[in-house]
Amino acid sequence: MEGGVTETSSAKMHGGYNKRYKHHSHTLGCSMNFHIYFPPSDSTDSPKFPVLYWLSGLSCTDENFIFKSGAQRAASQHGVVLVAPDTSPRGLNVEGEADSWDFGVGAGFYLNATQEKWKNWRMYDYVVKELPELLRDNFPQLDTSKASIFGHSMGGHGALTIYLKNLDKYKSVSAFAPIANPTNCPWGHKAFTNYLGGNKSDWEDYDATYLVKKYSNVSTTILIDQGEDDKFLPDQLLPHKFEEACKNGNVPLLLRLQPGYDHSYYFIATFIDDHIRHHAQALKA
């Protein structure tokens, strides 16, 4: 494969395959893993598959979603490829990178860091630029021009911000319990101060609640599921701030508050089929 992409594991599921790959990322300056779920293909003449990117949350790798979400069943039925990258660079041995679970390794926040110490933390460019190019060059069965994006928690933040800043690149977005207004929550404060510096106007470039005011030309409804028993809801996630901004900008949003559900993959697995359907509809329109 081009760009030094190596397959490291493969397992059949719902007629398709979960495959894990490894490559050296020139954006992040380290070796990275990602997973792809390929739905079953009838023949070599089958039309190309659209791509649905999943961005995971704090402390996750490229594996959590593939192991726990159960998304493959619906992806197989709808003929959609799932792509799950990792959540940060790894193995760079930057001082303090693994001191806490909500910053550094496993906590890239899908931004391009501007502070010298964290200059390799460029997950925004990795997800928006490098990974799609890598897929296009190595997997001819994928139609990377037909792409959508979704994610959970920090990854929900990543999906919303990346979508809003690249409305021409993605057909749809959805999120589970996203960090919807990071400039106003402790996780966001910690990450943005360290990655982006103290100027809070720079933070707004990675905050969905601010971005939706700026990029309001959204044609496909944004879908968000949020568990009402999520312990992070009151002080970290702030979906109602995002909801208010969407209302003010006439941006179509379906925010579903789900009674009794928490922040876990049990919650994600419960509603994942709705999200796959949401994206399949947009990708095949």
CSV table of C-alpha atoms in Angstrom, one decimal:
chain,number,residue,atom,x,y,z
A,1,MET,CA,0.0,0.0,0.0
A,2,GLU,CA,1.0,3.6,-0.6
A,3,GLY,CA,2.2,5.8,2.3
A,4,GLY,CA,3.4,2.8,4.2
A,5,VAL,CA,-0.1,1.6,5.3
A,6,THR,CA,0.1,-1.9,6.9
A,7,GLU,CA,-2.8,-4.1,7.8
A,8,THR,CA,-2.4,-5.4,11.3
A,9,SER,CA,-5.6,-7.3,12.0
A,10,SER,CA,-8.8,-8.5,10.3
A,11,ALA,CA,-12.0,-10.1,11.5
A,12,LYS,CA,-15.2,-10.9,9.7
A,13,MET,CA,-18.4,-9.3,11.1
A,14,HIS,CA,-22.0,-9.0,9.7
A,15,GLY,CA,-20.7,-10.2,6.3
A,16,GLY,CA,-18.0,-7.5,6.1
A,17,TYR,CA,-14.6,-7.0,7.8
A,18,ASN,CA,-13.2,-5.0,10.7
A,19,LYS,CA,-9.6,-4.2,9.7
A,20,ARG,CA,-6.9,-2.3,11.6
A,21,TYR,CA,-4.1,-0.4,9.9
A,22,LYS,CA,-0.9,1.2,10.9
A,23,HIS,CA,1.0,4.1,9.2
A,24,HIS,CA,3.4,6.9,9.8
A,25,SER,CA,1.6,10.2,10.0
A,26,HIS,CA,3.6,13.1,8.6
A,27,THR,CA,1.0,15.5,10.2
A,28,LEU,CA,1.6,14.2,13.7
A,29,GLY,CA,5.1,12.9,13.4
A,30,CYS,CA,4.4,9.5,14.8
A,31,SER,CA,3.0,6.0,14.0
A,32,MET,CA,-0.8,5.9,14.1
A,33,ASN,CA,-3.5,3.2,14.0
A,34,PHE,CA,-6.9,3.4,12.6
A,35,HIS,CA,-9.8,1.0,12.0
A,36,ILE,CA,-12.0,0.5,9.0
A,37,TYR,CA,-15.2,-1.5,8.8
A,38,PHE,CA,-15.9,-2.6,5.2
A,39,PRO,CA,-19.5,-3.7,4.6
A,40,PRO,CA,-20.0,-6.8,2.4
A,41,SER,CA,-19.4,-6.2,-1.3
A,42,ASP,CA,-21.3,-8.3,-3.9
A,43,SER,CA,-18.6,-8.2,-6.6
A,44,THR,CA,-15.6,-6.3,-7.9
A,45,ASP,CA,-18.0,-4.2,-10.0
A,46,SER,CA,-19.9,-2.9,-6.9
A,47,PRO,CA,-20.3,0.9,-6.6
A,48,LYS,CA,-17.9,2.5,-4.2
A,49,PHE,CA,-18.8,2.9,-0.6
A,50,PRO,CA,-19.4,6.2,1.1
A,51,VAL,CA,-17.3,6.9,4.2
A,52,LEU,CA,-18.5,7.7,7.8
A,53,TYR,CA,-15.8,8.9,10.2
A,54,TRP,CA,-16.2,8.2,13.9
A,55,LEU,CA,-14.2,10.4,16.4
A,56,SER,CA,-13.8,8.9,19.9
A,57,GLY,CA,-13.8,10.5,23.3
A,58,LEU,CA,-11.2,11.2,26.0
A,59,SER,CA,-8.8,8.4,26.8
A,60,CYS,CA,-10.1,6.2,23.9
A,61,THR,CA,-8.1,4.7,21.0
A,62,ASP,CA,-9.2,3.6,17.5
A,63,GLU,CA,-10.5,0.4,19.1
A,64,ASN,CA,-13.3,1.4,21.5
A,65,PHE,CA,-15.9,2.2,18.9
A,66,ILE,CA,-15.2,-0.9,16.8
A,67,PHE,CA,-15.3,-3.2,19.9
A,68,LYS,CA,-18.3,-1.7,21.8
A,69,SER,CA,-20.7,0.3,19.6
A,70,GLY,CA,-22.3,-2.5,17.5
A,71,ALA,CA,-22.3,0.0,14.6
A,72,GLN,CA,-21.3,-2.7,12.1
A,73,ARG,CA,-24.7,-4.3,11.8
A,74,ALA,CA,-26.4,-1.1,10.5
A,75,ALA,CA,-23.3,-0.1,8.5
A,76,SER,CA,-23.4,-3.5,6.8
A,77,GLN,CA,-27.2,-3.1,6.0
A,78,HIS,CA,-26.8,0.5,4.6
A,79,GLY,CA,-23.5,-0.2,2.7
A,80,VAL,CA,-21.5,2.5,4.6
A,81,VAL,CA,-17.8,2.2,5.5
A,82,LEU,CA,-16.8,3.2,9.1
A,83,VAL,CA,-13.5,4.8,9.7
A,84,ALA,CA,-12.2,5.2,13.3
A,85,PRO,CA,-8.9,7.0,13.9
A,86,ASP,CA,-7.1,7.3,17.2
A,87,THR,CA,-7.6,10.3,19.5
A,88,SER,CA,-4.1,11.8,19.6
A,89,PRO,CA,-0.5,11.3,18.6
A,90,ARG,CA,1.3,8.6,20.6
A,91,GLY,CA,4.8,7.7,21.5
A,92,LEU,CA,6.3,11.2,21.2
A,93,ASN,CA,7.3,11.3,24.9
A,94,VAL,CA,6.5,14.9,25.4
A,95,GLU,CA,6.9,15.8,29.1
A,96,GLY,CA,3.5,15.5,30.9
A,97,GLU,CA,1.7,14.0,27.9
A,98,ALA,CA,0.3,11.1,30.0
A,99,ASP,CA,-0.1,12.8,33.3
A,100,SER,CA,-3.9,13.1,33.1
A,101,TRP,CA,-6.6,11.3,31.2
A,102,ASP,CA,-8.2,14.5,29.9
A,103,PHE,CA,-5.2,16.1,28.3
A,104,GLY,CA,-2.3,15.0,26.1
A,105,VAL,CA,-2.3,11.3,25.0
A,106,GLY,CA,-5.8,10.2,24.2
A,107,ALA,CA,-7.1,13.7,24.4
A,108,GLY,CA,-6.2,15.5,21.2
A,109,PHE,CA,-9.5,17.5,21.1
A,110,TYR,CA,-9.4,17.5,17.2
A,111,LEU,CA,-7.6,20.8,17.0
A,112,ASN,CA,-4.2,22.1,15.7
A,113,ALA,CA,-2.2,23.1,18.7
A,114,THR,CA,-0.4,26.4,18.4
A,115,GLN,CA,1.8,26.1,21.5
A,116,GLU,CA,5.3,25.0,20.8
A,117,LYS,CA,5.4,22.1,23.4
A,118,TRP,CA,2.3,20.5,21.8
A,119,LYS,CA,3.1,21.3,18.2
A,120,ASN,CA,2.5,17.7,17.1
A,121,TRP,CA,-1.0,17.7,18.4
A,122,ARG,CA,-2.6,18.4,15.0
A,123,MET,CA,-5.6,16.0,15.0
A,124,TYR,CA,-7.7,18.5,13.0
A,125,ASP,CA,-5.4,18.3,10.0
A,126,TYR,CA,-5.0,14.6,10.5
A,127,VAL,CA,-8.7,13.9,10.3
A,128,VAL,CA,-9.6,16.6,7.7
A,129,LYS,CA,-6.6,16.3,5.4
A,130,GLU,CA,-4.2,13.4,5.9
A,131,LEU,CA,-6.5,10.6,6.6
A,132,PRO,CA,-9.0,11.2,3.7
A,133,GLU,CA,-6.0,11.4,1.3
A,134,LEU,CA,-4.5,8.2,2.7
A,135,LEU,CA,-7.9,6.4,2.3
A,136,ARG,CA,-8.3,7.8,-1.3
A,137,ASP,CA,-4.8,6.6,-2.3
A,138,ASN,CA,-5.0,3.1,-0.7
A,139,PHE,CA,-8.6,2.0,-0.8
A,140,PRO,CA,-10.1,2.2,-4.3
A,141,GLN,CA,-13.4,0.7,-3.0
A,142,LEU,CA,-14.1,3.9,-1.0
A,143,ASP,CA,-15.7,7.1,-2.4
A,144,THR,CA,-14.0,9.6,-0.1
A,145,SER,CA,-15.9,12.5,-1.8
A,146,LYS,CA,-19.0,11.1,-0.1
A,147,ALA,CA,-18.2,11.5,3.6
A,148,SER,CA,-20.0,12.2,6.9
A,149,ILE,CA,-18.8,12.5,10.4
A,150,PHE,CA,-19.9,11.7,14.0
A,151,GLY,CA,-18.5,11.1,17.4
A,152,HIS,CA,-18.9,10.9,21.2
A,153,SER,CA,-18.0,13.4,23.9
A,154,MET,CA,-14.7,15.0,22.9
A,155,GLY,CA,-15.2,13.2,19.5
A,156,GLY,CA,-18.7,14.8,19.3
A,157,HIS,CA,-17.0,18.1,19.8
A,158,GLY,CA,-14.6,17.2,17.0
A,159,ALA,CA,-17.3,16.0,14.6
A,160,LEU,CA,-19.4,19.2,15.1
A,161,THR,CA,-16.5,21.6,14.7
A,162,ILE,CA,-15.0,19.8,11.8
A,163,TYR,CA,-18.3,19.6,10.0
A,164,LEU,CA,-19.2,23.2,10.5
A,165,LYS,CA,-15.8,24.4,9.2
A,166,ASN,CA,-16.0,22.1,6.2
A,167,LEU,CA,-19.6,22.1,5.1
A,168,ASP,CA,-18.4,21.3,1.5
A,169,LYS,CA,-16.5,18.2,2.6
A,170,TYR,CA,-19.2,16.4,4.8
A,171,LYS,CA,-22.8,15.5,3.9
A,172,SER,CA,-24.0,15.2,7.6
A,173,VAL,CA,-23.0,15.3,11.2
A,174,SER,CA,-24.3,13.7,14.4
A,175,ALA,CA,-23.0,13.3,18.0
A,176,PHE,CA,-23.5,11.5,21.2
A,177,ALA,CA,-23.1,13.7,24.3
A,178,PRO,CA,-20.7,16.1,22.7
A,179,ILE,CA,-18.7,18.7,24.5
A,180,ALA,CA,-20.8,21.4,22.8
A,181,ASN,CA,-19.4,24.6,24.3
A,182,PRO,CA,-15.8,23.8,25.4
A,183,THR,CA,-14.8,27.4,26.0
A,184,ASN,CA,-17.2,27.3,29.0
A,185,CYS,CA,-16.3,24.0,30.6
A,186,PRO,CA,-13.4,22.7,32.7
A,187,TRP,CA,-12.3,20.1,30.0
A,188,GLY,CA,-12.2,22.7,27.3
A,189,HIS,CA,-10.4,25.3,29.6
A,190,LYS,CA,-7.6,22.8,30.4
A,191,ALA,CA,-7.2,21.6,26.8
A,192,PHE,CA,-7.5,25.0,25.1
A,193,THR,CA,-5.2,26.8,27.5
A,194,ASN,CA,-2.4,24.3,27.0
A,195,TYR,CA,-2.9,23.6,23.2
A,196,LEU,CA,-3.9,27.1,22.1
A,197,GLY,CA,-2.7,29.6,24.7
A,198,GLY,CA,-4.5,32.1,26.8
A,199,ASN,CA,-6.2,34.1,24.1
A,200,LYS,CA,-9.8,33.0,24.4
A,201,SER,CA,-10.8,34.4,20.9
A,202,ASP,CA,-8.6,31.6,19.5
A,203,TRP,CA,-10.6,29.0,21.4
A,204,GLU,CA,-13.8,30.0,19.6
A,205,ASP,CA,-12.4,28.5,16.4
A,206,TYR,CA,-12.8,25.1,18.0
A,207,ASP,CA,-16.2,25.6,19.8
A,208,ALA,CA,-19.3,24.4,18.0
A,209,THR,CA,-21.5,26.9,19.9
A,210,TYR,CA,-19.5,29.8,18.4
A,211,LEU,CA,-18.9,28.1,15.0
A,212,VAL,CA,-22.6,27.5,14.3
A,213,LYS,CA,-23.2,31.3,14.5
A,214,LYS,CA,-20.5,31.8,11.8
A,215,TYR,CA,-21.2,28.8,9.5
A,216,SER,CA,-25.0,28.6,9.7
A,217,ASN,CA,-25.6,27.4,6.1
A,218,VAL,CA,-26.4,23.9,7.3
A,219,SER,CA,-28.8,22.0,5.1
A,220,THR,CA,-28.9,18.6,6.8
A,221,THR,CA,-30.3,18.3,10.3
A,222,ILE,CA,-27.7,18.0,13.0
A,223,LEU,CA,-28.6,15.0,15.2
A,224,ILE,CA,-27.5,14.9,18.9
A,225,ASP,CA,-28.4,12.3,21.5
A,226,GLN,CA,-27.7,13.1,25.1
A,227,GLY,CA,-28.4,10.9,28.1
A,228,GLU,CA,-30.2,12.7,30.9
A,229,ASP,CA,-28.3,10.7,33.6
A,230,ASP,CA,-24.9,11.6,32.1
A,231,LYS,CA,-22.9,12.9,35.0
A,232,PHE,CA,-21.0,15.2,32.7
A,233,LEU,CA,-24.1,16.9,31.4
A,234,PRO,CA,-24.5,19.9,33.8
A,235,ASP,CA,-20.9,21.2,33.8
A,236,GLN,CA,-18.9,19.7,30.8
A,237,LEU,CA,-21.2,19.1,27.9
A,238,LEU,CA,-23.6,22.1,27.7
A,239,PRO,CA,-25.8,21.0,24.8
A,240,HIS,CA,-28.4,23.6,25.6
A,241,LYS,CA,-25.9,26.4,24.8
A,242,PHE,CA,-25.4,24.8,21.3
A,243,GLU,CA,-29.2,24.4,21.0
A,244,GLU,CA,-29.7,28.1,21.7
A,245,ALA,CA,-27.1,29.1,19.1
A,246,CYS,CA,-28.8,26.8,16.5
A,247,LYS,CA,-32.2,28.3,17.2
A,248,ASN,CA,-30.8,31.8,16.8
A,249,GLY,CA,-29.2,31.0,13.5
A,250,ASN,CA,-32.1,28.9,12.2
A,251,VAL,CA,-29.8,25.9,12.0
A,252,PRO,CA,-31.7,22.6,11.9
A,253,LEU,CA,-31.0,20.6,15.0
A,254,LEU,CA,-32.6,17.5,16.5
A,255,LEU,CA,-31.4,17.3,20.1
A,256,ARG,CA,-32.9,14.2,21.8
A,257,LEU,CA,-32.6,13.9,25.6
A,258,GLN,CA,-32.7,10.2,26.5
A,259,PRO,CA,-34.1,9.6,30.0
A,260,GLY,CA,-32.0,7.3,32.2
A,261,TYR,CA,-29.0,7.0,29.9
A,262,ASP,CA,-25.4,7.8,31.0
A,263,HIS,CA,-22.2,8.7,29.1
A,264,SER,CA,-21.1,5.2,28.2
A,265,TYR,CA,-21.0,2.9,25.2
A,266,TYR,CA,-24.2,1.2,26.5
A,267,PHE,CA,-25.9,4.5,25.6
A,268,ILE,CA,-24.1,4.8,22.2
A,269,ALA,CA,-25.0,1.1,21.3
A,270,THR,CA,-28.7,1.8,22.1
A,271,PHE,CA,-29.0,4.6,19.6
A,272,ILE,CA,-26.2,3.9,17.1
A,273,ASP,CA,-28.6,2.5,14.4
A,274,ASP,CA,-30.5,5.8,14.2
A,275,HIS,CA,-27.2,7.7,13.6
A,276,ILE,CA,-26.0,5.3,10.9
A,277,ARG,CA,-29.4,5.7,9.2
A,278,HIS,CA,-29.2,9.5,9.5
A,279,HIS,CA,-25.9,9.5,7.7
A,280,ALA,CA,-26.7,6.8,5.1
A,281,GLN,CA,-29.7,8.9,4.0
A,282,ALA,CA,-27.5,12.0,3.6
A,283,LEU,CA,-24.6,10.0,1.9
A,284,LYS,CA,-26.9,8.4,-0.6
A,285,ALA,CA,-29.1,11.4,-1.4
